Amino acid sequence: DATNTYQIYTNVDETVKSQGAVVGFDYSLPSNFMLGVNYNWNELITEQDEGYIFNFNTPEHKVNVTLGNRRLTDVLGFNVAWRWQDEFEWTSSFADGTVPAVSTIDAQISYRLPSMNSIVKVGGSNLTNKRYTLNYGGPNLGAIYYVSLTFDQFLN
């Protein structure tokens, strides 16, 4: 409804407290494979008083898992990432509501062209194209697919 047609931004006199932690590791596996995992935990401790919007807008739990190999063969490499975040409450002067949990899969394949000192990459973000939002009232996000050609004079 139109009851909130304007918003005045101010500082709160009380201390606003939050807490969180991040744990992650990257592990080198045999044959040049790399495994990465990280976990984020965030929590707003301070209770929100009526009339104040803290705009914490952060999921309590997030997880990323990656598996890749830059040198699967002399010319091929790949990377796959799975990302997940918990549902959370979004509050702002624009809109309030629940942002649903989301899970996506990103992947990329690279092909080295040593004679041209270049790498061709083909990949995508959110390969399943399941639409999701990252903020309440924000746009629906879908898949992004790409092809790139990178010139690298040192071909690292």
mmCIF file of C-alpha atoms in Angstrom:
data_model
loop_
_atom_site.group_PDB
_atom_site.id
_atom_site.type_symbol
_atom_site.label_atom_id
_atom_site.label_comp_id
_atom_site.label_asym_id
_atom_site.label_seq_id
_atom_site.Cartn_x
_atom_site.Cartn_y
_atom_site.Cartn_z
ATOM 1 C CA ASP A 1 0.000 0.000 0.000
ATOM 2 C CA ALA A 2 0.976 3.669 -0.112
ATOM 3 C CA THR A 3 1.309 4.218 3.670
ATOM 4 C CA ASN A 4 5.105 4.464 3.441
ATOM 5 C CA THR A 5 5.608 7.057 0.736
ATOM 6 C CA TYR A 6 8.864 8.473 2.098
ATOM 7 C CA GLN A 7 11.781 7.385 4.265
ATOM 8 C CA ILE A 8 14.018 9.436 6.546
ATOM 9 C CA TYR A 9 17.470 7.932 7.063
ATOM 10 C CA THR A 10 19.010 8.493 10.495
ATOM 11 C CA ASN A 11 21.550 6.907 12.812
ATOM 12 C CA VAL A 12 20.356 4.856 15.780
ATOM 13 C CA ASP A 13 21.584 5.934 19.227
ATOM 14 C CA GLU A 14 21.999 2.336 20.417
ATOM 15 C CA THR A 15 24.757 -0.040 19.352
ATOM 16 C CA VAL A 16 23.710 -2.449 16.639
ATOM 17 C CA LYS A 17 25.455 -5.812 16.990
ATOM 18 C CA SER A 18 25.987 -8.644 14.556
ATOM 19 C CA GLN A 19 28.238 -11.651 14.487
ATOM 20 C CA GLY A 20 29.530 -14.043 11.908
ATOM 21 C CA ALA A 21 32.250 -16.395 10.842
ATOM 22 C CA VAL A 22 33.819 -17.685 7.648
ATOM 23 C CA VAL A 23 35.521 -21.034 7.250
ATOM 24 C CA GLY A 24 37.112 -22.107 4.014
ATOM 25 C CA PHE A 25 39.787 -24.245 2.511
ATOM 26 C CA ASP A 26 41.355 -25.012 -0.833
ATOM 27 C CA TYR A 27 42.750 -28.496 -1.245
ATOM 28 C CA SER A 28 45.172 -29.650 -3.942
ATOM 29 C CA LEU A 29 44.201 -33.096 -5.169
ATOM 30 C CA PRO A 30 46.283 -35.424 -7.348
ATOM 31 C CA SER A 31 46.634 -34.691 -11.078
ATOM 32 C CA ASN A 32 46.263 -30.878 -10.683
ATOM 33 C CA PHE A 33 42.672 -31.004 -9.352
ATOM 34 C CA MET A 34 41.670 -28.302 -6.869
ATOM 35 C CA LEU A 35 38.768 -28.535 -4.417
ATOM 36 C CA GLY A 36 37.533 -25.451 -2.589
ATOM 37 C CA VAL A 37 34.855 -25.116 0.082
ATOM 38 C CA ASN A 38 33.765 -22.103 2.087
ATOM 39 C CA TYR A 39 30.961 -21.463 4.550
ATOM 40 C CA ASN A 40 29.690 -18.078 5.764
ATOM 41 C CA TRP A 41 27.542 -17.548 8.843
ATOM 42 C CA ASN A 42 26.037 -14.137 9.667
ATOM 43 C CA GLU A 43 23.570 -13.107 12.352
ATOM 44 C CA LEU A 44 22.069 -9.824 13.534
ATOM 45 C CA ILE A 45 22.069 -9.932 17.352
ATOM 46 C CA THR A 46 20.308 -6.654 18.098
ATOM 47 C CA GLU A 47 16.515 -6.887 18.092
ATOM 48 C CA GLN A 48 14.993 -4.501 15.580
ATOM 49 C CA ASP A 49 12.878 -1.857 17.300
ATOM 50 C CA GLU A 50 9.622 -0.773 15.715
ATOM 51 C CA GLY A 51 10.295 2.116 13.367
ATOM 52 C CA TYR A 52 13.954 1.326 12.666
ATOM 53 C CA ILE A 53 15.205 -0.561 9.624
ATOM 54 C CA PHE A 54 18.719 -1.939 10.103
ATOM 55 C CA ASN A 55 19.034 -3.168 6.491
ATOM 56 C CA PHE A 56 21.085 -6.193 7.574
ATOM 57 C CA ASN A 57 19.713 -8.037 4.515
ATOM 58 C CA THR A 58 22.139 -10.935 4.708
ATOM 59 C CA PRO A 59 21.422 -14.662 4.624
ATOM 60 C CA GLU A 60 22.462 -16.473 7.796
ATOM 61 C CA HIS A 61 24.120 -19.328 5.878
ATOM 62 C CA LYS A 62 26.027 -19.414 2.565
ATOM 63 C CA VAL A 63 28.088 -22.247 1.065
ATOM 64 C CA ASN A 64 30.336 -22.414 -2.029
ATOM 65 C CA VAL A 65 31.988 -25.589 -3.347
ATOM 66 C CA THR A 66 34.354 -25.539 -6.338
ATOM 67 C CA LEU A 67 36.177 -28.234 -8.249
ATOM 68 C CA GLY A 68 38.560 -27.481 -11.068
ATOM 69 C CA ASN A 69 41.655 -28.377 -12.991
ATOM 70 C CA ARG A 70 43.479 -25.761 -15.079
ATOM 71 C CA ARG A 71 45.545 -28.503 -16.759
ATOM 72 C CA LEU A 72 43.245 -31.477 -17.240
ATOM 73 C CA THR A 73 45.266 -32.096 -20.404
ATOM 74 C CA ASP A 74 47.889 -29.977 -22.137
ATOM 75 C CA VAL A 75 45.131 -27.857 -23.671
ATOM 76 C CA LEU A 76 41.954 -28.444 -21.589
ATOM 77 C CA GLY A 77 40.895 -27.099 -18.204
ATOM 78 C CA PHE A 78 37.635 -26.694 -16.305
ATOM 79 C CA ASN A 79 36.008 -25.293 -13.196
ATOM 80 C CA VAL A 80 32.619 -26.080 -11.619
ATOM 81 C CA ALA A 81 31.081 -24.167 -8.702
ATOM 82 C CA TRP A 82 27.988 -24.877 -6.633
ATOM 83 C CA ARG A 83 26.635 -21.955 -4.621
ATOM 84 C CA TRP A 84 23.841 -21.973 -2.035
ATOM 85 C CA GLN A 85 22.387 -19.387 0.308
ATOM 86 C CA ASP A 86 19.652 -19.670 2.916
ATOM 87 C CA GLU A 87 16.387 -17.736 2.720
ATOM 88 C CA PHE A 88 16.397 -14.465 4.656
ATOM 89 C CA GLU A 89 14.275 -11.445 5.471
ATOM 90 C CA TRP A 90 14.867 -8.343 3.364
ATOM 91 C CA THR A 91 13.927 -4.964 4.826
ATOM 92 C CA SER A 92 14.303 -1.620 3.101
ATOM 93 C CA SER A 93 12.426 1.569 2.425
ATOM 94 C CA PHE A 94 11.477 0.105 -0.958
ATOM 95 C CA ALA A 95 10.128 -3.321 0.029
ATOM 96 C CA ASP A 96 10.027 -5.906 2.825
ATOM 97 C CA GLY A 97 9.760 -9.655 2.379
ATOM 98 C CA THR A 98 11.416 -13.045 2.316
ATOM 99 C CA VAL A 99 14.152 -13.734 -0.214
ATOM 100 C CA PRO A 100 13.945 -17.490 -0.926
ATOM 101 C CA ALA A 101 16.934 -19.815 -0.625
ATOM 102 C CA VAL A 102 18.851 -20.199 -3.874
ATOM 103 C CA SER A 103 21.240 -22.756 -5.314
ATOM 104 C CA THR A 104 23.172 -22.322 -8.567
ATOM 105 C CA ILE A 105 25.751 -24.196 -10.602
ATOM 106 C CA ASP A 106 28.419 -22.365 -12.607
ATOM 107 C CA ALA A 107 30.847 -24.076 -14.979
ATOM 108 C CA GLN A 108 33.604 -23.206 -17.422
ATOM 109 C CA ILE A 109 35.744 -25.143 -19.889
ATOM 110 C CA SER A 110 38.985 -23.650 -21.189
ATOM 111 C CA TYR A 111 40.917 -24.599 -24.306
ATOM 112 C CA ARG A 112 44.513 -23.415 -24.672
ATOM 113 C CA LEU A 113 45.814 -22.318 -28.070
ATOM 114 C CA PRO A 114 49.600 -22.319 -27.457
ATOM 115 C CA SER A 115 50.453 -21.300 -31.026
ATOM 116 C CA MET A 116 48.406 -18.091 -30.519
ATOM 117 C CA ASN A 117 49.314 -17.558 -26.820
ATOM 118 C CA SER A 118 45.583 -17.590 -26.144
ATOM 119 C CA ILE A 119 42.862 -19.368 -24.209
ATOM 120 C CA VAL A 120 39.247 -19.844 -25.318
ATOM 121 C CA LYS A 121 36.768 -20.161 -22.457
ATOM 122 C CA VAL A 122 33.149 -21.304 -22.689
ATOM 123 C CA GLY A 123 30.998 -21.207 -19.602
ATOM 124 C CA GLY A 124 27.928 -20.140 -17.792
ATOM 125 C CA SER A 125 26.578 -18.918 -14.507
ATOM 126 C CA ASN A 126 23.369 -20.509 -13.167
ATOM 127 C CA LEU A 127 23.505 -23.226 -15.822
ATOM 128 C CA THR A 128 20.056 -24.581 -14.942
ATOM 129 C CA ASN A 129 18.553 -21.140 -15.634
ATOM 130 C CA LYS A 130 16.310 -21.425 -12.568
ATOM 131 C CA ARG A 131 15.326 -17.815 -11.941
ATOM 132 C CA TYR A 132 16.061 -16.316 -8.522
ATOM 133 C CA THR A 133 16.336 -12.985 -6.718
ATOM 134 C CA LEU A 134 19.032 -11.741 -4.353
ATOM 135 C CA ASN A 135 16.939 -8.963 -2.824
ATOM 136 C CA TYR A 136 13.216 -8.533 -2.247
ATOM 137 C CA GLY A 137 11.690 -6.476 -5.027
ATOM 138 C CA GLY A 138 14.817 -6.931 -7.156
ATOM 139 C CA PRO A 139 15.060 -8.417 -10.638
ATOM 140 C CA ASN A 140 14.721 -12.094 -11.484
ATOM 141 C CA LEU A 141 18.140 -13.407 -12.420
ATOM 142 C CA GLY A 142 18.629 -16.165 -14.947
ATOM 143 C CA ALA A 143 21.556 -17.808 -16.670
ATOM 144 C CA ILE A 144 24.487 -16.037 -18.265
ATOM 145 C CA TYR A 145 26.465 -17.924 -20.908
ATOM 146 C CA TYR A 146 29.693 -16.670 -22.439
ATOM 147 C CA VAL A 147 32.567 -17.340 -24.806
ATOM 148 C CA SER A 148 35.834 -15.477 -24.341
ATOM 149 C CA LEU A 149 39.197 -15.307 -26.034
ATOM 150 C CA THR A 150 42.107 -14.211 -23.832
ATOM 151 C CA PHE A 151 45.504 -13.329 -25.222
ATOM 152 C CA ASP A 152 48.275 -14.051 -22.708
ATOM 153 C CA GLN A 153 51.781 -13.323 -23.963
ATOM 154 C CA PHE A 154 53.203 -15.584 -21.222
ATOM 155 C CA LEU A 155 50.395 -18.197 -21.523
ATOM 156 C CA ASN A 156 50.294 -18.821 -17.780
#
